Tab-separated table of C-alpha atoms and ligand atoms in Angstrom:
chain	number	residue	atom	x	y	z
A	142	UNK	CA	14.097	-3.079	11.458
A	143	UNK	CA	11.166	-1.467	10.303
A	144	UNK	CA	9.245	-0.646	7.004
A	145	UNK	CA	7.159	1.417	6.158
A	146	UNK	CA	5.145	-0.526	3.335
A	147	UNK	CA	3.095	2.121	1.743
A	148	UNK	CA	3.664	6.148	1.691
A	149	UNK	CA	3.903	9.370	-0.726
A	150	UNK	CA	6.827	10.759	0.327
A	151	UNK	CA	6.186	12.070	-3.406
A	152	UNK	CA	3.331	14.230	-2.157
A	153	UNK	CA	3.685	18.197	-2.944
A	154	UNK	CA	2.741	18.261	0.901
A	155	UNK	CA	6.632	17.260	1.612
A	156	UNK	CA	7.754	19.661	-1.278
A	157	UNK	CA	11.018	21.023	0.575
A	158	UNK	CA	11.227	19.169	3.662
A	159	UNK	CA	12.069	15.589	2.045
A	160	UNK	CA	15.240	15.581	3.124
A	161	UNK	CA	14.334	16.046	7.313
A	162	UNK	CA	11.426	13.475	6.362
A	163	UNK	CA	13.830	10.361	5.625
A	164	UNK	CA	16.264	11.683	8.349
A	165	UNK	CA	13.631	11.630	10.782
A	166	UNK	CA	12.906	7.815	9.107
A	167	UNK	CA	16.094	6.600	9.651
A	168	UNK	CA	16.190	8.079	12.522
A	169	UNK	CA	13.288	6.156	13.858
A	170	UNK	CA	14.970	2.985	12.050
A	171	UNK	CA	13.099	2.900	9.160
A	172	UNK	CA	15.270	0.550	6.434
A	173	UNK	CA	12.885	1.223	3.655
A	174	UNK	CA	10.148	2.849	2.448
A	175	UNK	CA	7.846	2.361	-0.292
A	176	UNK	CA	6.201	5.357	-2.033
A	177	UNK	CA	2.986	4.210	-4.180
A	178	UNK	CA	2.290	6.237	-7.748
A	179	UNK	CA	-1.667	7.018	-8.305
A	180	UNK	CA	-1.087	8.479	-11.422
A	181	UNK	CA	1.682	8.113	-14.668
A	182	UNK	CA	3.267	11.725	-13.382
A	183	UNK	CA	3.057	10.753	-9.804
A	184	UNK	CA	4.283	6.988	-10.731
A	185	UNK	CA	7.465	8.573	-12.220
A	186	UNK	CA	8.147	11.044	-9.835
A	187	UNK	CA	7.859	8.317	-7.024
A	188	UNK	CA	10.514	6.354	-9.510
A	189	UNK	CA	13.045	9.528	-9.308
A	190	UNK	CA	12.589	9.476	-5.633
A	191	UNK	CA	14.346	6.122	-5.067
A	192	UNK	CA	17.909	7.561	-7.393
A	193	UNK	CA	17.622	10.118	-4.514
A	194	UNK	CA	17.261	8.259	-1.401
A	195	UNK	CA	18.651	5.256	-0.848
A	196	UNK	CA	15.550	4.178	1.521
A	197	UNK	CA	13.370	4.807	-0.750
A	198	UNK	CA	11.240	2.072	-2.862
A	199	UNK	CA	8.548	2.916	-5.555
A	200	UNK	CA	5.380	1.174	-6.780
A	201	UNK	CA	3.692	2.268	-10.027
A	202	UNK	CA	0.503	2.372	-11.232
A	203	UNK	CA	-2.716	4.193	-11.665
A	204	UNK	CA	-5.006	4.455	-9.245
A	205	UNK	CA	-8.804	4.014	-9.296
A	206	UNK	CA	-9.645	7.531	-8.346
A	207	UNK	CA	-7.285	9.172	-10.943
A	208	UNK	CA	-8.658	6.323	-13.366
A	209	UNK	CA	-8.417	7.100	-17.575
A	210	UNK	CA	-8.806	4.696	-20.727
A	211	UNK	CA	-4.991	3.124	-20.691
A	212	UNK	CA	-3.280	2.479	-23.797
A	213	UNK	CA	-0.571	0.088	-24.727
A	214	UNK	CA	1.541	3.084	-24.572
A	215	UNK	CA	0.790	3.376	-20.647
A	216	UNK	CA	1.559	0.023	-20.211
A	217	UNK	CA	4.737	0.106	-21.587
A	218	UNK	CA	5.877	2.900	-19.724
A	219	UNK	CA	5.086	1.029	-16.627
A	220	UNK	CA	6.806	-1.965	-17.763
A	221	UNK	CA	9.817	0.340	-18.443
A	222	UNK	CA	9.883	1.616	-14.814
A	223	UNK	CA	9.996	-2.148	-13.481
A	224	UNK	CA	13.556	-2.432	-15.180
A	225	UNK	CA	14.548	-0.148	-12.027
A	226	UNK	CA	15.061	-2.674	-9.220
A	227	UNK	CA	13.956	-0.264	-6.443
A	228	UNK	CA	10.313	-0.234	-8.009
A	229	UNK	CA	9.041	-3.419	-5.897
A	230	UNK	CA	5.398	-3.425	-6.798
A	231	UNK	CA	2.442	-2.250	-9.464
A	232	UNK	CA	0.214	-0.103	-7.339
A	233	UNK	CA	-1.703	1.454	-5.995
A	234	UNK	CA	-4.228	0.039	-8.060
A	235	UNK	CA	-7.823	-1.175	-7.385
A	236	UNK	CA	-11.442	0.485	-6.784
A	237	UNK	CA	-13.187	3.483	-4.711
A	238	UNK	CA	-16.491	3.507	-4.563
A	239	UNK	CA	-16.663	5.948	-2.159
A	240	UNK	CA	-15.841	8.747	-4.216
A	241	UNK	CA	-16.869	7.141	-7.439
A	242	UNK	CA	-20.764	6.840	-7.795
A	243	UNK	CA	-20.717	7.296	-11.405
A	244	UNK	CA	-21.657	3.378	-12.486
A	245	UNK	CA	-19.568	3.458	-16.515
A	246	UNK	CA	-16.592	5.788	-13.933
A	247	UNK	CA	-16.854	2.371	-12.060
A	248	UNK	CA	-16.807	0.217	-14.861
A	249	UNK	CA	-13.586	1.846	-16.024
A	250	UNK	CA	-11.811	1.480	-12.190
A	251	UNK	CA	-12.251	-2.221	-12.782
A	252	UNK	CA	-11.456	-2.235	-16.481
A	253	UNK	CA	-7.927	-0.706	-15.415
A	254	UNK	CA	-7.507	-2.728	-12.521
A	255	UNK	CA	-8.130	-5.925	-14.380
A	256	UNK	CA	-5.783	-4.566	-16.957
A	257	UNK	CA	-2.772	-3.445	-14.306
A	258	UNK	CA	-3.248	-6.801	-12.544
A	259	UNK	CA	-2.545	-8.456	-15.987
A	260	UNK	CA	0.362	-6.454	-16.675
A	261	UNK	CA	1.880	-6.866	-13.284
A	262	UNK	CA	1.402	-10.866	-14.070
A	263	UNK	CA	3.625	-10.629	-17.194
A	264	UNK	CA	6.055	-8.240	-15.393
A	265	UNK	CA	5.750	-10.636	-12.507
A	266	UNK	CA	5.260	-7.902	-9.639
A	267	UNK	CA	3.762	-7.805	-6.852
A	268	UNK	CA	0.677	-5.248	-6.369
A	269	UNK	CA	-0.658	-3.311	-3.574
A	270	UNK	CA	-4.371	-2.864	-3.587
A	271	UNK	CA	-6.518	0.214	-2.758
A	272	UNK	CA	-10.407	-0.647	-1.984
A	273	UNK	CA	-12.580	1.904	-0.651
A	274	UNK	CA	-16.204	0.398	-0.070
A	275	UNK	CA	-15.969	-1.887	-2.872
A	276	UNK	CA	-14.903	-4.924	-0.481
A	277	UNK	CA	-17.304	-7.581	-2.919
A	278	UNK	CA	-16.137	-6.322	-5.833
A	279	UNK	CA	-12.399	-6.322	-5.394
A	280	UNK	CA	-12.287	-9.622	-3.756
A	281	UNK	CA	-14.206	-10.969	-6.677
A	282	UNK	CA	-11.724	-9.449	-9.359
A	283	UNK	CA	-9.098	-11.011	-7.197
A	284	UNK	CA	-10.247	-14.562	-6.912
A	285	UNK	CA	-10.580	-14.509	-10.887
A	286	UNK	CA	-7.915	-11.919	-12.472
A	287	UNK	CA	-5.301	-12.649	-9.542
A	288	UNK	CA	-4.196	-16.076	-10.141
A	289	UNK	CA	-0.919	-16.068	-9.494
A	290	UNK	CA	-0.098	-12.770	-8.017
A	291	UNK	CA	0.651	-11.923	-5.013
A	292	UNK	CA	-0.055	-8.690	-2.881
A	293	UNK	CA	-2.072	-6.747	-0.397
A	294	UNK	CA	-4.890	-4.752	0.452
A	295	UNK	CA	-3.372	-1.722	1.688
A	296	UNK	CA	-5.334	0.278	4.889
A	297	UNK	CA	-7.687	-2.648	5.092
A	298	UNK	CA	-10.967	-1.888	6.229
A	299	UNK	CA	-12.130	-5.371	5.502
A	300	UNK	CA	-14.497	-7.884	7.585
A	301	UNK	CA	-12.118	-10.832	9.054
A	302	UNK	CA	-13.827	-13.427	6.438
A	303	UNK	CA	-12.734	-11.219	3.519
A	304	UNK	CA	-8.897	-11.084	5.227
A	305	UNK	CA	-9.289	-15.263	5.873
A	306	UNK	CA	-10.072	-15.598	1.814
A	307	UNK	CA	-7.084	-12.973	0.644
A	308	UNK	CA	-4.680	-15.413	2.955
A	309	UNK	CA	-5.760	-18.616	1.466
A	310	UNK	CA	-4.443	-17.289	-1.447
A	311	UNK	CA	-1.454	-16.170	-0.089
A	312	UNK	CA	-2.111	-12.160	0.353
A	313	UNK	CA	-1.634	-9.742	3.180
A	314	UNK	CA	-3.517	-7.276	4.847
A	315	UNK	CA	-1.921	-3.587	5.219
A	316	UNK	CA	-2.630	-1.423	8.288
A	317	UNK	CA	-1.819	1.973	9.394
A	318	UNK	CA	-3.021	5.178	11.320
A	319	UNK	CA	-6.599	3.741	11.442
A	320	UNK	CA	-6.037	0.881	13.738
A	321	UNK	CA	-4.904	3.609	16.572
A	322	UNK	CA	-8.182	6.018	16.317
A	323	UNK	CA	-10.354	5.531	19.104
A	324	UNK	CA	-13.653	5.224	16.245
A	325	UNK	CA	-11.808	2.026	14.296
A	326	UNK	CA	-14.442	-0.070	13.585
A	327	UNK	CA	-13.619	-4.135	13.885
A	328	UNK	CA	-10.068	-4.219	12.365
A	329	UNK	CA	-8.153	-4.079	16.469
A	330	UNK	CA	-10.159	-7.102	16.411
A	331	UNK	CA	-9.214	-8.621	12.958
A	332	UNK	CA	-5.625	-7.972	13.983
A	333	UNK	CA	-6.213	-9.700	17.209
A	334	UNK	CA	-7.480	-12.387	15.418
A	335	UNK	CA	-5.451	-13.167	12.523
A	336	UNK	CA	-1.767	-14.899	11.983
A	337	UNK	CA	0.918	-12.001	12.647
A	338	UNK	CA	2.350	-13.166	9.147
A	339	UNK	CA	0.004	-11.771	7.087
A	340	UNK	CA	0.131	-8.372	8.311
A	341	UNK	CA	2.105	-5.549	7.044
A	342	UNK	CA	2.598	-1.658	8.948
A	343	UNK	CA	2.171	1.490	6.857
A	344	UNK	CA	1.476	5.191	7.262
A	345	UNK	CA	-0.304	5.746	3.662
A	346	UNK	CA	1.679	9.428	4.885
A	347	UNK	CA	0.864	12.144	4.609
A	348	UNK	CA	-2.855	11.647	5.968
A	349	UNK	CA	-4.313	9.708	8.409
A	350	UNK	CA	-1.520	9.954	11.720
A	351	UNK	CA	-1.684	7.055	13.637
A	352	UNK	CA	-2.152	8.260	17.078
A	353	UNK	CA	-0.989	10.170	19.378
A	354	UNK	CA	0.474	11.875	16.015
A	355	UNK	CA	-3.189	12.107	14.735
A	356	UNK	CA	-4.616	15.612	13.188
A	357	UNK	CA	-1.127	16.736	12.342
A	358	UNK	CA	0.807	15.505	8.961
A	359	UNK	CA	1.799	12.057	8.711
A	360	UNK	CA	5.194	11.061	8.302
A	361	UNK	CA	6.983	7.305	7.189
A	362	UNK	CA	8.367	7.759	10.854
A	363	UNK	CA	5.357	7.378	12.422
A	364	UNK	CA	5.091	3.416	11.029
A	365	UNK	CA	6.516	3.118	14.647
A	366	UNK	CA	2.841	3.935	16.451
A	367	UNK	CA	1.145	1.775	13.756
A	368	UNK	CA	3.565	-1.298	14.969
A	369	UNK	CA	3.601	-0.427	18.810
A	370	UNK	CA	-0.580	-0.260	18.707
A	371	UNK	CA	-0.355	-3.685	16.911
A	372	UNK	CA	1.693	-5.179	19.595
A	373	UNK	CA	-0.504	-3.303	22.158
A	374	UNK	CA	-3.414	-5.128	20.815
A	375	UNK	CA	-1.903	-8.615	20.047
A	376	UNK	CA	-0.420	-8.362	23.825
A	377	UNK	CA	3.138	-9.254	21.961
A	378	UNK	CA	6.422	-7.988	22.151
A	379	UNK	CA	7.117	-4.412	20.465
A	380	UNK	CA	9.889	-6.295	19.027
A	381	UNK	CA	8.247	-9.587	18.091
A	382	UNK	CA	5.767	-7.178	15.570
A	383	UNK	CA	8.388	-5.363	14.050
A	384	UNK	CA	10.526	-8.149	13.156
A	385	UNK	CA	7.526	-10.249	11.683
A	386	UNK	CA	6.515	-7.161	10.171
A	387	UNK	CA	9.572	-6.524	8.475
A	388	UNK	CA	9.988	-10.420	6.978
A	389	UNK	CA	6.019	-9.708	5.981
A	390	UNK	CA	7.096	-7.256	3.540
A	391	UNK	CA	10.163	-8.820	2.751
A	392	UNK	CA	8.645	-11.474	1.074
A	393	UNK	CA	5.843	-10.004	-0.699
A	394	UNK	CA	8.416	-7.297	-1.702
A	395	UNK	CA	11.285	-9.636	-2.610
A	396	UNK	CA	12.916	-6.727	-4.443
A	397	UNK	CA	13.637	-4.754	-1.545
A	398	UNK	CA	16.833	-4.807	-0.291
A	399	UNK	CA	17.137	-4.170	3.917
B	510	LIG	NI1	-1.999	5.438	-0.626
């Protein structure tokens, strides 16, 4: 069993080729994979995508670089799209201030992400975080506009303290091709470190291949590497990691049927 817990099989850089990308999936085992939205278009295409393919899961939402003023109309669209059963999650939502230097741009990445966290509360989904050098901020939101939600922070690039406080309140950590490159920073030693439950395996396809897949296009097949360097570094069993793995995402994702 494996999943692959966060992808764009939606992106224009599969245009044509989607059908060899879940055969190659399922090939590789792969019971499920969920593509994240970053926009409404994007959101709804990666909805249309699970009538097609029966692997295929969908979260919705907007994401912080592709951030605009929301309206009750957006909302409602959203909350419309959660009547499918295959959409598991609101995401990817959540802040980038790498790319976003603009201080009122930043303002509005939280404004939405306060507001999307809110609306996956009513809607009671789950929601996958994206946090690009904004590791005080997010947490912070979190802790305050998160009560009672549950999710992760997807390609965590995290310090181990900041993974310990998403835990205590229940929330996982999402890795993927980073972990493998030679240049990863701490997280081989956060993953070393923390429980194996709190970890989910992702490809965030089609950029960043894990290694030794790395430089070409990344593909939901390639969750395998993530998993195998996980168990490389955690000195476990291959097997152990992707059956933990698997349960991980089973119960944040209780929607998903494997
Ligand atoms: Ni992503």
């Amino acid at each position: 069993m494996l999943i692959d817990t966060h992808a764009h099989v939606n992106s224009e850089k599969f245009e044509g080729e989607r059908e060899q990308i879940i055969a190659n999936a399922k090939e590789q085992g792969l019971n499920a994979i969920i593509n994240f939205g970053d926009t409404m278009e994007s959101s709804a295409h990666c909805v249309e995508l699970t009538k097609e393919f029966d692997i295929c899961y969908a979260g919705v939402g907007i994401h912080p670089e592709e951030a605009f003023p929301m309206t009750a109309d957006d909302d409602e669209r959203i909350a419309e799209w959660t009547k499918n059963e295959k959409v598991v999650a609101i995401g990817e939502i959540g802040l980038d201030y790498y790319w976003e230097k603009d201080p009122l741009k930043r303002q509005l990445q939280k404004d939405i992400f306060i507001r999307q966290l809110d609306l996956a509360r009513q809607l009671h989904m789950p929601v996958c975080v994206h946090d690009r050098d904004a590791h005080g901020d997010a947490l912070e939101i979190i802790k305050k506009e998160g009560k009672d939600l549950r999710g992760v922070f997807h390609c965590f690039a995290g310090s181990y303290e900041m993974a310990v406080e998403l835990f205590k309140m229940g929330w996982y950590i999402g890795v993927d091709g980073p972990l493998t490159f030679k240049n990863a920073a701490k997280l081989p030693e956060i993953v070393q470190k923390v429980p194996l439950e709190r970890i989910l395996v992702e490809t965030d396809c089609p950029y960043m291949a894990p290694v030794p897949m790395r430089g070409k296009r990344n593909e939901p097949a390639y969750v395998y590497h993530v998993a195998a360097k996980l168990a490389e570094l955690r000195g476990e069993p291959i097997e152990k990691v992707l059956e933990q793995t698997t349960k991980n995402a089973l119960e944040l994702y209780t929607r998903l049927k494997v």
